Amino acid sequence: MQAKALRSMLLGAVLAAGLLPASAWADSTNSIVYRLKDWEVRSVAWDDGTTACVAEVSYAKDSFSIWADKTNPIRLQFFSTDWNFNEGVTDLKLRIDGRASWTLRDADLYKNSILFDLPTSNAGTQFLAEVAHGDTLYLMETDGREVQDYSLSGSRASIVALSDCVDALK
């Protein structure tokens, strides 16, 4: 996805009401470009010259991240030190506040992470809009049992900062 299209998707989500396991941080340099409430946005550069931006809410053992760069789909990452997956795929659900749930079909399982690429369609934009305007995101099993919840306090401005960060990537 081109930077202009990404920015449009991210900003459209705000106005409408990226395979990176945590171990990859060890081979990267990163800097905080924005912080608000429970969210932090970072610019990340790896030794191989690739770059990306990430907006993240994190706790002692868990995190929810939105990864973006100039060439790949926006990727959601759910991370927990309590998870130890073999590689594979699974279906999950997400719910933001009391809204209807979203189904993540064929989300990738990799070590301590669940990874999912957002579609570049209106559905991806609508999902980001709900994140930007929500209070809490719930990660659930397909039967509705809650796995983890994440604060969305500060996510609206952080999604804008994520878009600005991607625009600044070399």
PDB file of C-alpha atoms in Angstrom:
ATOM      1  CA  MET A   1       0.000   0.000   0.000  1.00  0.00           C
ATOM      2  CA  GLN A   2       1.401   3.391  -0.897  1.00  0.00           C
ATOM      3  CA  ALA A   3       2.001   5.954   1.852  1.00  0.00           C
ATOM      4  CA  LYS A   4      -0.760   8.230   0.574  1.00  0.00           C
ATOM      5  CA  ALA A   5      -3.274   5.368   0.595  1.00  0.00           C
ATOM      6  CA  LEU A   6      -2.156   4.328   4.093  1.00  0.00           C
ATOM      7  CA  ARG A   7      -2.480   7.870   5.402  1.00  0.00           C
ATOM      8  CA  SER A   8      -5.907   8.130   3.812  1.00  0.00           C
ATOM      9  CA  MET A   9      -6.977   4.832   5.383  1.00  0.00           C
ATOM     10  CA  LEU A  10      -5.705   5.803   8.837  1.00  0.00           C
ATOM     11  CA  LEU A  11      -7.059   9.356   8.757  1.00  0.00           C
ATOM     12  CA  GLY A  12     -10.335   8.155   7.235  1.00  0.00           C
ATOM     13  CA  ALA A  13     -10.700   5.789  10.167  1.00  0.00           C
ATOM     14  CA  VAL A  14     -10.219   8.598  12.674  1.00  0.00           C
ATOM     15  CA  LEU A  15     -12.659  10.848  10.897  1.00  0.00           C
ATOM     16  CA  ALA A  16     -15.244   8.099  10.355  1.00  0.00           C
ATOM     17  CA  ALA A  17     -16.041   7.735  14.129  1.00  0.00           C
ATOM     18  CA  GLY A  18       1.780  -4.936   9.732  1.00  0.00           C
ATOM     19  CA  LEU A  19       4.984 -10.546  11.014  1.00  0.00           C
ATOM     20  CA  LEU A  20       6.839  -8.729  13.746  1.00  0.00           C
ATOM     21  CA  PRO A  21       7.179 -10.803  16.904  1.00  0.00           C
ATOM     22  CA  ALA A  22       8.395  -9.086  20.051  1.00  0.00           C
ATOM     23  CA  SER A  23      11.778 -10.803  19.682  1.00  0.00           C
ATOM     24  CA  ALA A  24      12.347  -8.601  16.613  1.00  0.00           C
ATOM     25  CA  TRP A  25      12.815  -5.626  18.952  1.00  0.00           C
ATOM     26  CA  ALA A  26      16.222  -7.065  19.892  1.00  0.00           C
ATOM     27  CA  ASP A  27      17.529  -6.504  16.355  1.00  0.00           C
ATOM     28  CA  SER A  28      16.117  -3.006  16.009  1.00  0.00           C
ATOM     29  CA  THR A  29      16.500   0.559  17.093  1.00  0.00           C
ATOM     30  CA  ASN A  30      13.383   2.453  17.944  1.00  0.00           C
ATOM     31  CA  SER A  31      12.382   5.841  19.175  1.00  0.00           C
ATOM     32  CA  ILE A  32       9.204   7.138  20.707  1.00  0.00           C
ATOM     33  CA  VAL A  33       7.565   9.659  18.404  1.00  0.00           C
ATOM     34  CA  TYR A  34       4.324  10.135  20.344  1.00  0.00           C
ATOM     35  CA  ARG A  35       2.797   9.181  23.680  1.00  0.00           C
ATOM     36  CA  LEU A  36      -0.721   9.816  24.969  1.00  0.00           C
ATOM     37  CA  LYS A  37      -2.558   8.171  27.842  1.00  0.00           C
ATOM     38  CA  ASP A  38      -2.179   4.390  27.450  1.00  0.00           C
ATOM     39  CA  TRP A  39      -0.669   4.527  23.931  1.00  0.00           C
ATOM     40  CA  GLU A  40       2.805   4.971  22.536  1.00  0.00           C
ATOM     41  CA  VAL A  41       3.895   5.368  18.899  1.00  0.00           C
ATOM     42  CA  ARG A  42       7.409   4.335  17.880  1.00  0.00           C
ATOM     43  CA  SER A  43       9.519   4.483  14.758  1.00  0.00           C
ATOM     44  CA  VAL A  44      11.452   1.221  14.331  1.00  0.00           C
ATOM     45  CA  ALA A  45      14.494   0.467  12.139  1.00  0.00           C
ATOM     46  CA  TRP A  46      16.039  -2.984  11.756  1.00  0.00           C
ATOM     47  CA  ASP A  47      19.617  -3.894  10.916  1.00  0.00           C
ATOM     48  CA  ASP A  48      18.596  -4.918   7.388  1.00  0.00           C
ATOM     49  CA  GLY A  49      17.451  -1.353   6.619  1.00  0.00           C
ATOM     50  CA  THR A  50      13.701  -1.959   6.850  1.00  0.00           C
ATOM     51  CA  THR A  51      11.587   0.476   8.822  1.00  0.00           C
ATOM     52  CA  ALA A  52       8.097   0.574  10.276  1.00  0.00           C
ATOM     53  CA  CYS A  53       5.965   2.411  12.782  1.00  0.00           C
ATOM     54  CA  VAL A  54       3.962   0.922  15.618  1.00  0.00           C
ATOM     55  CA  ALA A  55       1.188   2.249  17.840  1.00  0.00           C
ATOM     56  CA  GLU A  56       0.933   0.175  20.988  1.00  0.00           C
ATOM     57  CA  VAL A  57      -0.765  -0.192  24.311  1.00  0.00           C
ATOM     58  CA  SER A  58       1.212  -2.474  26.621  1.00  0.00           C
ATOM     59  CA  TYR A  59       1.031  -3.957  30.077  1.00  0.00           C
ATOM     60  CA  ALA A  60       3.488  -6.019  32.117  1.00  0.00           C
ATOM     61  CA  LYS A  61       2.900  -9.242  30.128  1.00  0.00           C
ATOM     62  CA  ASP A  62       0.584  -8.272  27.257  1.00  0.00           C
ATOM     63  CA  SER A  63       0.321  -5.779  24.407  1.00  0.00           C
ATOM     64  CA  PHE A  64      -1.831  -4.790  21.443  1.00  0.00           C
ATOM     65  CA  SER A  65       0.033  -3.199  18.534  1.00  0.00           C
ATOM     66  CA  ILE A  66      -0.828  -1.719  15.160  1.00  0.00           C
ATOM     67  CA  TRP A  67       2.142  -1.998  12.768  1.00  0.00           C
ATOM     68  CA  ALA A  68       2.369   0.051   9.561  1.00  0.00           C
ATOM     69  CA  ASP A  69       4.917   0.890   6.904  1.00  0.00           C
ATOM     70  CA  LYS A  70       4.889   2.155   3.324  1.00  0.00           C
ATOM     71  CA  THR A  71       4.607  -1.223   1.566  1.00  0.00           C
ATOM     72  CA  ASN A  72       2.760  -3.828   3.656  1.00  0.00           C
ATOM     73  CA  PRO A  73      -0.813  -4.128   4.943  1.00  0.00           C
ATOM     74  CA  ILE A  74      -1.495  -2.741   8.400  1.00  0.00           C
ATOM     75  CA  ARG A  75      -0.853  -5.567  10.844  1.00  0.00           C
ATOM     76  CA  LEU A  76      -2.416  -6.145  14.237  1.00  0.00           C
ATOM     77  CA  GLN A  77      -0.292  -7.923  16.835  1.00  0.00           C
ATOM     78  CA  PHE A  78      -1.561  -9.312  20.114  1.00  0.00           C
ATOM     79  CA  PHE A  79       1.320 -10.403  22.344  1.00  0.00           C
ATOM     80  CA  SER A  80       1.461 -12.202  25.689  1.00  0.00           C
ATOM     81  CA  THR A  81       4.318 -13.804  27.586  1.00  0.00           C
ATOM     82  CA  ASP A  82       1.739 -16.408  28.708  1.00  0.00           C
ATOM     83  CA  TRP A  83       1.346 -17.702  25.128  1.00  0.00           C
ATOM     84  CA  ASN A  84       3.699 -20.121  23.417  1.00  0.00           C
ATOM     85  CA  PHE A  85       2.182 -21.066  20.076  1.00  0.00           C
ATOM     86  CA  ASN A  86       3.512 -23.426  17.486  1.00  0.00           C
ATOM     87  CA  GLU A  87       3.161 -21.849  14.081  1.00  0.00           C
ATOM     88  CA  GLY A  88      -0.378 -22.081  12.745  1.00  0.00           C
ATOM     89  CA  VAL A  89      -3.590 -20.166  12.206  1.00  0.00           C
ATOM     90  CA  THR A  90      -6.792 -19.658  14.165  1.00  0.00           C
ATOM     91  CA  ASP A  91     -10.034 -17.746  14.041  1.00  0.00           C
ATOM     92  CA  LEU A  92     -10.697 -15.189  16.770  1.00  0.00           C
ATOM     93  CA  LYS A  93     -13.117 -12.387  17.514  1.00  0.00           C
ATOM     94  CA  LEU A  94     -12.560  -8.782  18.526  1.00  0.00           C
ATOM     95  CA  ARG A  95     -15.135  -6.495  20.087  1.00  0.00           C
ATOM     96  CA  ILE A  96     -14.773  -2.814  20.807  1.00  0.00           C
ATOM     97  CA  ASP A  97     -16.918  -1.630  23.683  1.00  0.00           C
ATOM     98  CA  GLY A  98     -20.489  -2.921  23.156  1.00  0.00           C
ATOM     99  CA  ARG A  99     -20.345  -2.895  19.364  1.00  0.00           C
ATOM    100  CA  ALA A 100     -20.762  -5.938  17.134  1.00  0.00           C
ATOM    101  CA  SER A 101     -17.770  -8.260  17.111  1.00  0.00           C
ATOM    102  CA  TRP A 102     -15.240  -8.602  14.304  1.00  0.00           C
ATOM    103  CA  THR A 103     -14.038 -12.035  13.185  1.00  0.00           C
ATOM    104  CA  LEU A 104     -10.344 -12.501  12.441  1.00  0.00           C
ATOM    105  CA  ARG A 105     -10.184 -15.446  10.063  1.00  0.00           C
ATOM    106  CA  ASP A 106      -6.891 -17.302   9.768  1.00  0.00           C
ATOM    107  CA  ALA A 107      -4.952 -15.111  12.194  1.00  0.00           C
ATOM    108  CA  ASP A 108      -1.317 -16.246  12.347  1.00  0.00           C
ATOM    109  CA  LEU A 109      -0.003 -17.785  15.550  1.00  0.00           C
ATOM    110  CA  TYR A 110       3.709 -17.303  16.103  1.00  0.00           C
ATOM    111  CA  LYS A 111       5.447 -17.912  19.434  1.00  0.00           C
ATOM    112  CA  ASN A 112       3.970 -15.299  21.824  1.00  0.00           C
ATOM    113  CA  SER A 113       1.920 -13.477  19.175  1.00  0.00           C
ATOM    114  CA  ILE A 114      -1.329 -13.508  17.268  1.00  0.00           C
ATOM    115  CA  LEU A 115      -0.910 -11.576  13.998  1.00  0.00           C
ATOM    116  CA  PHE A 116      -3.532 -10.373  11.543  1.00  0.00           C
ATOM    117  CA  ASP A 117      -3.308  -8.176   8.439  1.00  0.00           C
ATOM    118  CA  LEU A 118      -6.156  -5.699   8.117  1.00  0.00           C
ATOM    119  CA  PRO A 119      -7.909  -5.702   4.775  1.00  0.00           C
ATOM    120  CA  THR A 120      -7.268  -2.598   2.683  1.00  0.00           C
ATOM    121  CA  SER A 121     -11.025  -2.318   2.092  1.00  0.00           C
ATOM    122  CA  ASN A 122     -13.659  -0.265   3.881  1.00  0.00           C
ATOM    123  CA  ALA A 123     -13.774  -2.969   6.557  1.00  0.00           C
ATOM    124  CA  GLY A 124     -10.179  -2.173   7.582  1.00  0.00           C
ATOM    125  CA  THR A 125     -10.995   1.542   7.704  1.00  0.00           C
ATOM    126  CA  GLN A 126     -14.129   0.901   9.751  1.00  0.00           C
ATOM    127  CA  PHE A 127     -12.182  -1.255  12.210  1.00  0.00           C
ATOM    128  CA  LEU A 128      -9.570   1.487  12.729  1.00  0.00           C
ATOM    129  CA  ALA A 129     -12.400   3.998  13.230  1.00  0.00           C
ATOM    130  CA  GLU A 130     -13.825   1.838  16.008  1.00  0.00           C
ATOM    131  CA  VAL A 131     -10.380   1.560  17.616  1.00  0.00           C
ATOM    132  CA  ALA A 132      -9.953   5.347  17.399  1.00  0.00           C
ATOM    133  CA  HIS A 133     -13.329   6.025  18.996  1.00  0.00           C
ATOM    134  CA  GLY A 134     -13.462   3.139  21.455  1.00  0.00           C
ATOM    135  CA  ASP A 135     -12.647   2.727  25.107  1.00  0.00           C
ATOM    136  CA  THR A 136     -11.764  -0.985  25.307  1.00  0.00           C
ATOM    137  CA  LEU A 137     -10.862  -3.682  22.789  1.00  0.00           C
ATOM    138  CA  TYR A 138     -11.700  -7.277  23.764  1.00  0.00           C
ATOM    139  CA  LEU A 139      -9.807 -10.209  22.217  1.00  0.00           C
ATOM    140  CA  MET A 140     -12.071 -13.274  22.322  1.00  0.00           C
ATOM    141  CA  GLU A 141     -12.233 -16.880  21.254  1.00  0.00           C
ATOM    142  CA  THR A 142     -14.780 -17.657  18.541  1.00  0.00           C
ATOM    143  CA  ASP A 143     -17.308 -18.773  21.168  1.00  0.00           C
ATOM    144  CA  GLY A 144     -17.128 -15.310  22.763  1.00  0.00           C
ATOM    145  CA  ARG A 145     -14.955 -16.166  25.771  1.00  0.00           C
ATOM    146  CA  GLU A 146     -12.681 -13.224  26.554  1.00  0.00           C
ATOM    147  CA  VAL A 147      -8.928 -13.814  26.259  1.00  0.00           C
ATOM    148  CA  GLN A 148      -7.640 -10.299  27.030  1.00  0.00           C
ATOM    149  CA  ASP A 149      -8.768  -6.682  26.960  1.00  0.00           C
ATOM    150  CA  TYR A 150      -6.831  -3.562  25.990  1.00  0.00           C
ATOM    151  CA  SER A 151      -7.375   0.114  26.742  1.00  0.00           C
ATOM    152  CA  LEU A 152      -8.052   2.345  23.751  1.00  0.00           C
ATOM    153  CA  SER A 153      -7.599   5.550  25.754  1.00  0.00           C
ATOM    154  CA  GLY A 154      -5.420   7.770  23.567  1.00  0.00           C
ATOM    155  CA  SER A 155      -5.837   5.623  20.445  1.00  0.00           C
ATOM    156  CA  ARG A 156      -7.451   8.323  18.268  1.00  0.00           C
ATOM    157  CA  ALA A 157      -4.493  10.711  18.410  1.00  0.00           C
ATOM    158  CA  SER A 158      -2.065   7.774  18.330  1.00  0.00           C
ATOM    159  CA  ILE A 159      -3.506   6.524  15.018  1.00  0.00           C
ATOM    160  CA  VAL A 160      -2.957  10.007  13.565  1.00  0.00           C
ATOM    161  CA  ALA A 161       0.614   9.951  14.942  1.00  0.00           C
ATOM    162  CA  LEU A 162       1.096   6.483  13.420  1.00  0.00           C
ATOM    163  CA  SER A 163       0.073   7.845  10.024  1.00  0.00           C
ATOM    164  CA  ASP A 164       2.472  10.801  10.419  1.00  0.00           C
ATOM    165  CA  CYS A 165       5.250   8.387  11.399  1.00  0.00           C
ATOM    166  CA  VAL A 166       4.681   6.281   8.261  1.00  0.00           C
ATOM    167  CA  ASP A 167       4.762   9.441   6.125  1.00  0.00           C
ATOM    168  CA  ALA A 168       8.176  10.255   7.622  1.00  0.00           C
ATOM    169  CA  LEU A 169       9.703   6.811   6.857  1.00  0.00           C
ATOM    170  CA  LYS A 170      12.572   6.847   4.380  1.00  0.00           C
TER     171      LYS A 170
END
